[in-house]
Amino acid sequence: MAIIEKDAALVSRLRAELLAWYDNHGRDLPWRHGGRDPYRVWLSEVMLQQTTTAHAAPYYARFLELWPTVADLAAAADGEVMAQWAGLGYYARARRLLECARTVERDHAGRFPDSEAELLKLPGFGPYTAAAVAAIAFDRPANVVDGNIERIMARLYAIPTPLPAGRTFVREAAVRWVRDERAGDWPQALMDLANQICRPKSPLCLLCPLNAACDAFRDGKAESYPVKAAKVTKPRRYGVVFVVTDGVSVIVERREAKGLLGGMLGLPHTQWRAEPWQIDDVKPMFDLGYSDAGRYEHVFTHFALTQQVWIARVGSSAFADFLRHHNGWQALPLEHVKALPTVFTKALKSLLSLDHTPA
Ligand code: SF4
C-alpha cells in the first residue's frame, strides 16, 4: 500500500488546532513539571514503556527523590536501583538505565547528547526513546511513534495492514505531521489525544481536532484500526518455587547477572520448563518438610508461567543453621520482600497478604 498524501494546508491547520487543544486540555503529568530536563524526560520515557502513567508515577517520584540528577543515578549501587525498580518489570531495562546514566556521566560530562542520532548510541536507547528525548527534551523535529500515536495514525490513514507489519506505513504517515514548530509538544499532544479522545474503544471522534482529516472517522470505522493480527498465544512454562521462612525472613539468592531477572534477588526455584512438574520430579533444595501452598500465574514477555509454591516454615535455629551451611543463600527480612520481582512476591502472597498492582 502507499500512504495517500493529505492536503498540506489541511495538515498544517489541524496540527495547529491539536496543539491549541493540547494547551487547554493536556494532562498534568509529573514528568511535565521538570521543564525540559533531559534526565527527567529520559527517566519517564524508560519507565513508561509497557506500563501506564498511573503505575509509573510513584516510581518516577521515588527515583527523583533518591537520585535527582543523572550523576546521582550513575553513582548509585546496582542493587539499590534494581530494588527500587522492582514492580516495574523488564529488569533488563533497569540494568541498561544504570549503564546509560554511567555512560552519560563518563563519556558526555553528565549531559545527554541533543540529537536523535547521538542519543541512539547510548545504552538502552532504541528508535522510540531517541526520538522522544530528542523531541521532548531538545525540541527536535523527531518522528516519535509509540503505541498511542500508532493508533491515531492507523486511523487517520485507515491503514489496512495489521501491526507489526503495518508499522512502516504508520511511521511514514506520522512523519508527515512532524514540523520544526513546537516539535516537542507535538508528540505529547498526540499522546494526550490518544489518551482522552482517540481511545482504543469508543473514540470521541466528534470532539477530535483531527477529524476533518481522518479516513477511519469518515468511513465510520474508527474502532477497526489499527487492524489486529491473529492472536498468538504465549508458550506456557511450569516451575516450583521454594519459600523457606522462620517467620522473620525468607531465603533468597542473587540471580545470575545475565538472563531473565538477571542480577536481581529471587526465591530459589526449579527450572521453568515446558512440561508440568510432577511431585516426584522435584528435588527440594533442602530437606525441610515443605507444604504445598498452591499455585499462581505470571506472564513474562515471552512466556506465561504457572508456578507451584512449596513452603517450609522452620524454627530460627534451623534457619540460621541452614544459612551457615549454604553458600550463596541469604536471609531477606519479610518487611523487605516487596523489593523482589513480582514473580516472586506472588509466591509470598499467602504468607504476607501482599497487594499486587498489575504492571
Ligand atoms: Fe481518532 Fe476519531 Fe480523531 Fe480519527 S477522528 S483521529 S479515529 S478520535
XYZ file of N, CA and C in Angstrom, residues 93 211 269 351:
12
model
N 15.800 -3.539 31.403
C 15.691 -2.097 31.161
C 16.338 -1.314 32.315
N -10.453 15.374 13.186
C -11.456 14.551 12.483
C -11.667 14.937 11.016
N 14.106 -21.601 42.937
C 13.041 -22.302 42.201
C 13.649 -23.319 41.255
N 1.666 -15.711 52.438
C 2.419 -15.514 53.683
C 2.227 -14.100 54.228
